[in-house]
Amino acid sequence: MTDSSVPAANPSEKPRILIVGNSGQLGRELERMFAGVGPIVAVNRESVDMADPDRLREVVRHAAPDVILNAAAYTAVDRAESEMALAHAINALAPRVLAEEAAERNALLIHFSTDYVFDGSKQGSWTETDAPAPLNVYGASKLAGEQAIQNSRARHLIFRTSWVYGPHGKNFLLTMLRLARERDRLSIVDDQIGAPTSSLALARATHAIVTGALAGRFGSPQDWSGLYHMTCAGSVSWFGFAQAIFTRAANQLGAKSPELTPIATKDYPTAAARPRNSVLSNEKLRARFGVELPTWQSALDEVISSLQQTSESETSGSE
Ligand SMILES: NC(=O)c1ccc[n+]([C@@H]2O[C@H](COP(=O)([O-])OP(=O)(O)OC[C@H]3O[C@@H](n4cnc5c(N)ncnc54)[C@H](OP(=O)(O)O)[C@@H]3O)[C@@H](O)[C@H]2O)c1
C-alpha cells in the first residue's frame, strides 16, 4: 500500500466504516451522511459500553473497519464533576483503545473534542496551538482523549467543536423550546461566548474532509493527520443564541416566545465551571482542507426548518 491514501486493504473496494455512538446528536447525522461512502457498522450502548475496553476492542476487530468515526462521549458536563472515573473511561481511555486498534489495522480514526479544553481567558478566538487548560472534569477528560490519540501511531483527525445542537438529542435548542412551553420567563447566561454548531453542519464538513482524505485529495496522511477546530462561523452568548432561537421558532414553528432576561454566570451556579470565551478559530481547517462551516445563524435556520418539516409531516400524518 502506498502512503498517499488511507485505507482500504483493496483500494478498489469501498472503505468499511465503524461509527461508535450512533444514538447521539452527531453520531446519528454521521450515519446518515456516510451512508454512500462504504459499508457501515454503527454501534451504540446496547452493543458496546464505552467504559469496557475489552468489549470495545472486540467490537472494532469484529467490524474490521478502514475508518472509525467516534461520536460517543460522556457529555454530561456538570455530572462529570461527580463521575470523574466514568468520564475519564469514556472520554480518555476509550479513544486510546480506538487509536490502538486503528493503528493496528492502519485505519483512520476520526474523533471529536471540545472547546471546553480551554479556560476561556483569551480575548480573540482560540487556535490549535493555544495551550489548553480545562476548567472542568469533562474538559480534562476530553483533553486526555485527544492526547491519547495524538500519542498513538494511528492516522487521525481530531475535530474540536463547540455548543453542539441539532434536531435530535439533548441540546440547548430543544431545551429552550421545551422551556418555552412550560414558562413565560427565562433567565439566560449572557457572559459566556461561543459558536453554536449544528450536528448537521458538523457531519457535512466531516464527510467532505474524510471522503477527500480517502481519495488522496489532501496529500499523504502525514500532511493532514492531526487536530483541527471545527465550528460554525461567528460567535454569540447563550442569551443571544436563545433570542435567535425564539425569533425563528415563533415565525416558523408557531412557538411561544418567553420573556428573556440576560444574567451573569455567577447568577446561575453550576457544578462545572465553564469558559467565558470558547470561540475557536477555524483557520487551520479552512487552509488545510478548504472547508468552512456556515455561520451559526444559517445553521440554526437549517435546523429550525428541519424541525418545521418534522412537525408538518407529523401533523399531516395524524390527520
Ligand atoms: N454536545 C456538545 O455541546 C458538544 C460540545 C463540544 C464537543 N462535543 C463533542 O462532540 C461529540 C459528539 O457529541 P454529541 O453532542 O453528539 O453527544 P451526545 O448526543 O451526548 O451523544 C453521545 C453518544 O455517546 C454514547 N455514550 C455515552 N456513554 C456511553 C457508554 N458508556 N457506552 C456507549 N455509548 C455511550 C451515547 O449513547 P446513549 O445515547 O445511549 O447515551 C451517545 O450515542 C463528542 O465527542 C462531544 O464530546 C459536544
mmCIF file with all atom_site columns, C-alpha atoms and ligand atoms in Angstrom, residues 21-27 44-45 48-51 70-75 90 112-115 138 142 161-164, ligand 1:
data_model
loop_
_atom_site.group_PDB
_atom_site.id
_atom_site.type_symbol
_atom_site.label_atom_id
_atom_site.label_alt_id
_atom_site.label_comp_id
_atom_site.label_asym_id
_atom_site.label_entity_id
_atom_site.label_seq_id
_atom_site.pdbx_PDB_ins_code
_atom_site.Cartn_x
_atom_site.Cartn_y
_atom_site.Cartn_z
_atom_site.occupancy
_atom_site.B_iso_or_equiv
_atom_site.pdbx_formal_charge
_atom_site.auth_seq_id
_atom_site.auth_comp_id
_atom_site.auth_asym_id
_atom_site.auth_atom_id
_atom_site.pdbx_PDB_model_num
ATOM   1  C CA  . GLY A 1 21  ? -22.158 6.262  19.346 1.00 0.00 ? 21  GLY A CA  1
ATOM   2  C CA  . ASN A 1 22  ? -24.766 6.436  16.586 1.00 0.00 ? 22  ASN A CA  1
ATOM   3  C CA  . SER A 1 23  ? -27.570 7.292  19.005 1.00 0.00 ? 23  SER A CA  1
ATOM   4  C CA  . GLY A 1 24  ? -26.024 10.681 19.849 1.00 0.00 ? 24  GLY A CA  1
ATOM   5  C CA  . GLN A 1 25  ? -26.736 14.004 18.144 1.00 0.00 ? 25  GLN A CA  1
ATOM   6  C CA  . LEU A 1 26  ? -23.681 13.837 15.950 1.00 0.00 ? 26  LEU A CA  1
ATOM   7  C CA  . GLY A 1 27  ? -23.480 10.049 15.533 1.00 0.00 ? 27  GLY A CA  1
ATOM   8  C CA  . ASN A 1 44  ? -24.415 2.180  20.447 1.00 0.00 ? 44  ASN A CA  1
ATOM   9  C CA  . ARG A 1 45  ? -24.579 1.463  24.135 1.00 0.00 ? 45  ARG A CA  1
ATOM   10 C CA  . VAL A 1 48  ? -20.770 -1.766 23.465 1.00 0.00 ? 48  VAL A CA  1
ATOM   11 C CA  . ASP A 1 49  ? -20.247 0.014  26.760 1.00 0.00 ? 49  ASP A CA  1
ATOM   12 C CA  . MET A 1 50  ? -17.501 2.528  26.031 1.00 0.00 ? 50  MET A CA  1
ATOM   13 C CA  . ALA A 1 51  ? -16.273 2.067  29.583 1.00 0.00 ? 51  ALA A CA  1
ATOM   14 C CA  . ASN A 1 70  ? -16.029 8.081  17.231 1.00 0.00 ? 70  ASN A CA  1
ATOM   15 C CA  . ALA A 1 71  ? -19.132 10.095 18.098 1.00 0.00 ? 71  ALA A CA  1
ATOM   16 C CA  . ALA A 1 72  ? -19.514 8.524  21.540 1.00 0.00 ? 72  ALA A CA  1
ATOM   17 C CA  . ALA A 1 73  ? -18.639 10.596 24.567 1.00 0.00 ? 73  ALA A CA  1
ATOM   18 C CA  . TYR A 1 74  ? -19.564 11.294 28.144 1.00 0.00 ? 74  TYR A CA  1
ATOM   19 C CA  . THR A 1 75  ? -21.135 14.726 27.553 1.00 0.00 ? 75  THR A CA  1
ATOM   20 C CA  . ILE A 1 90  ? -15.310 7.065  28.096 1.00 0.00 ? 90  ILE A CA  1
ATOM   21 C CA  . PHE A 1 112 ? -14.397 14.838 18.249 1.00 0.00 ? 112 PHE A CA  1
ATOM   22 C CA  . SER A 1 113 ? -13.294 17.035 21.088 1.00 0.00 ? 113 SER A CA  1
ATOM   23 C CA  . THR A 1 114 ? -14.411 20.235 22.719 1.00 0.00 ? 114 THR A CA  1
ATOM   24 C CA  . ASP A 1 115 ? -13.908 23.971 23.206 1.00 0.00 ? 115 ASP A CA  1
ATOM   25 C CA  . TYR A 1 138 ? -15.350 16.960 31.230 1.00 0.00 ? 138 TYR A CA  1
ATOM   26 C CA  . LYS A 1 142 ? -11.656 15.183 26.583 1.00 0.00 ? 142 LYS A CA  1
ATOM   27 C CA  . THR A 1 161 ? -16.140 21.610 18.159 1.00 0.00 ? 161 THR A CA  1
ATOM   28 C CA  . SER A 1 162 ? -18.477 23.611 20.387 1.00 0.00 ? 162 SER A CA  1
ATOM   29 C CA  . TRP A 1 163 ? -22.056 24.108 21.623 1.00 0.00 ? 163 TRP A CA  1
ATOM   30 C CA  . VAL A 1 164 ? -23.420 21.205 19.551 1.00 0.00 ? 164 VAL A CA  1
HETATM 31 N N1  . LIG B 2 .   ? -22.799 18.454 22.908 1.00 0.00 ? 1   LIG B N1  1
HETATM 32 C C1  . LIG B 2 .   ? -21.979 19.484 22.879 1.00 0.00 ? 1   LIG B C1  1
HETATM 33 O O1  . LIG B 2 .   ? -22.365 20.632 23.141 1.00 0.00 ? 1   LIG B O1  1
HETATM 34 C C2  . LIG B 2 .   ? -20.540 19.294 22.483 1.00 0.00 ? 1   LIG B C2  1
HETATM 35 C C3  . LIG B 2 .   ? -19.665 20.399 22.511 1.00 0.00 ? 1   LIG B C3  1
HETATM 36 C C4  . LIG B 2 .   ? -18.337 20.218 22.134 1.00 0.00 ? 1   LIG B C4  1
HETATM 37 C C5  . LIG B 2 .   ? -17.900 18.972 21.739 1.00 0.00 ? 1   LIG B C5  1
HETATM 38 N N2  . LIG B 2 .   ? -18.750 17.919 21.738 1.00 0.00 ? 1   LIG B N2  1
HETATM 39 C C6  . LIG B 2 .   ? -18.241 16.602 21.352 1.00 0.00 ? 1   LIG B C6  1
HETATM 40 O O2  . LIG B 2 .   ? -18.891 16.222 20.155 1.00 0.00 ? 1   LIG B O2  1
HETATM 41 C C7  . LIG B 2 .   ? -19.035 14.799 20.123 1.00 0.00 ? 1   LIG B C7  1
HETATM 42 C C8  . LIG B 2 .   ? -20.482 14.441 19.855 1.00 0.00 ? 1   LIG B C8  1
HETATM 43 O O3  . LIG B 2 .   ? -21.273 14.977 20.914 1.00 0.00 ? 1   LIG B O3  1
HETATM 44 P P1  . LIG B 2 .   ? -22.862 14.830 20.944 1.00 0.00 ? 1   LIG B P1  1
HETATM 45 O O4  . LIG B 2 .   ? -23.403 16.119 21.412 1.00 0.00 ? 1   LIG B O4  1
HETATM 46 O O5  . LIG B 2 .   ? -23.353 14.210 19.676 1.00 0.00 ? 1   LIG B O5  1
HETATM 47 O O6  . LIG B 2 .   ? -23.021 13.778 22.154 1.00 0.00 ? 1   LIG B O6  1
HETATM 48 P P2  . LIG B 2 .   ? -24.349 13.060 22.663 1.00 0.00 ? 1   LIG B P2  1
HETATM 49 O O7  . LIG B 2 .   ? -25.532 13.491 21.900 1.00 0.00 ? 1   LIG B O7  1
HETATM 50 O O8  . LIG B 2 .   ? -24.344 13.200 24.164 1.00 0.00 ? 1   LIG B O8  1
HETATM 51 O O9  . LIG B 2 .   ? -24.072 11.539 22.281 1.00 0.00 ? 1   LIG B O9  1
HETATM 52 C C9  . LIG B 2 .   ? -23.091 10.803 22.955 1.00 0.00 ? 1   LIG B C9  1
HETATM 53 C C10 . LIG B 2 .   ? -23.109 9.402  22.453 1.00 0.00 ? 1   LIG B C10 1
HETATM 54 O O10 . LIG B 2 .   ? -22.216 8.643  23.283 1.00 0.00 ? 1   LIG B O10 1
HETATM 55 C C11 . LIG B 2 .   ? -22.914 7.493  23.740 1.00 0.00 ? 1   LIG B C11 1
HETATM 56 N N3  . LIG B 2 .   ? -22.414 7.027  25.026 1.00 0.00 ? 1   LIG B N3  1
HETATM 57 C C12 . LIG B 2 .   ? -22.247 7.736  26.155 1.00 0.00 ? 1   LIG B C12 1
HETATM 58 N N4  . LIG B 2 .   ? -21.803 6.924  27.130 1.00 0.00 ? 1   LIG B N4  1
HETATM 59 C C13 . LIG B 2 .   ? -21.677 5.689  26.595 1.00 0.00 ? 1   LIG B C13 1
HETATM 60 C C14 . LIG B 2 .   ? -21.265 4.431  27.087 1.00 0.00 ? 1   LIG B C14 1
HETATM 61 N N5  . LIG B 2 .   ? -20.875 4.246  28.358 1.00 0.00 ? 1   LIG B N5  1
HETATM 62 N N6  . LIG B 2 .   ? -21.257 3.378  26.246 1.00 0.00 ? 1   LIG B N6  1
HETATM 63 C C15 . LIG B 2 .   ? -21.665 3.533  24.965 1.00 0.00 ? 1   LIG B C15 1
HETATM 64 N N7  . LIG B 2 .   ? -22.073 4.684  24.431 1.00 0.00 ? 1   LIG B N7  1
HETATM 65 C C16 . LIG B 2 .   ? -22.078 5.750  25.250 1.00 0.00 ? 1   LIG B C16 1
HETATM 66 C C17 . LIG B 2 .   ? -24.355 7.930  23.857 1.00 0.00 ? 1   LIG B C17 1
HETATM 67 O O11 . LIG B 2 .   ? -25.190 6.824  23.950 1.00 0.00 ? 1   LIG B O11 1
HETATM 68 P P3  . LIG B 2 .   ? -26.666 6.953  24.605 1.00 0.00 ? 1   LIG B P3  1
HETATM 69 O O12 . LIG B 2 .   ? -27.493 7.669  23.560 1.00 0.00 ? 1   LIG B O12 1
HETATM 70 O O13 . LIG B 2 .   ? -27.090 5.551  24.824 1.00 0.00 ? 1   LIG B O13 1
HETATM 71 O O14 . LIG B 2 .   ? -26.498 7.732  25.869 1.00 0.00 ? 1   LIG B O14 1
HETATM 72 C C18 . LIG B 2 .   ? -24.481 8.721  22.559 1.00 0.00 ? 1   LIG B C18 1
HETATM 73 O O15 . LIG B 2 .   ? -24.634 7.853  21.467 1.00 0.00 ? 1   LIG B O15 1
HETATM 74 C C19 . LIG B 2 .   ? -18.484 14.295 21.451 1.00 0.00 ? 1   LIG B C19 1
HETATM 75 O O16 . LIG B 2 .   ? -17.154 13.906 21.295 1.00 0.00 ? 1   LIG B O16 1
HETATM 76 C C20 . LIG B 2 .   ? -18.544 15.519 22.352 1.00 0.00 ? 1   LIG B C20 1
HETATM 77 O O17 . LIG B 2 .   ? -17.576 15.470 23.397 1.00 0.00 ? 1   LIG B O17 1
HETATM 78 C C21 . LIG B 2 .   ? -20.074 18.054 22.084 1.00 0.00 ? 1   LIG B C21 1
#
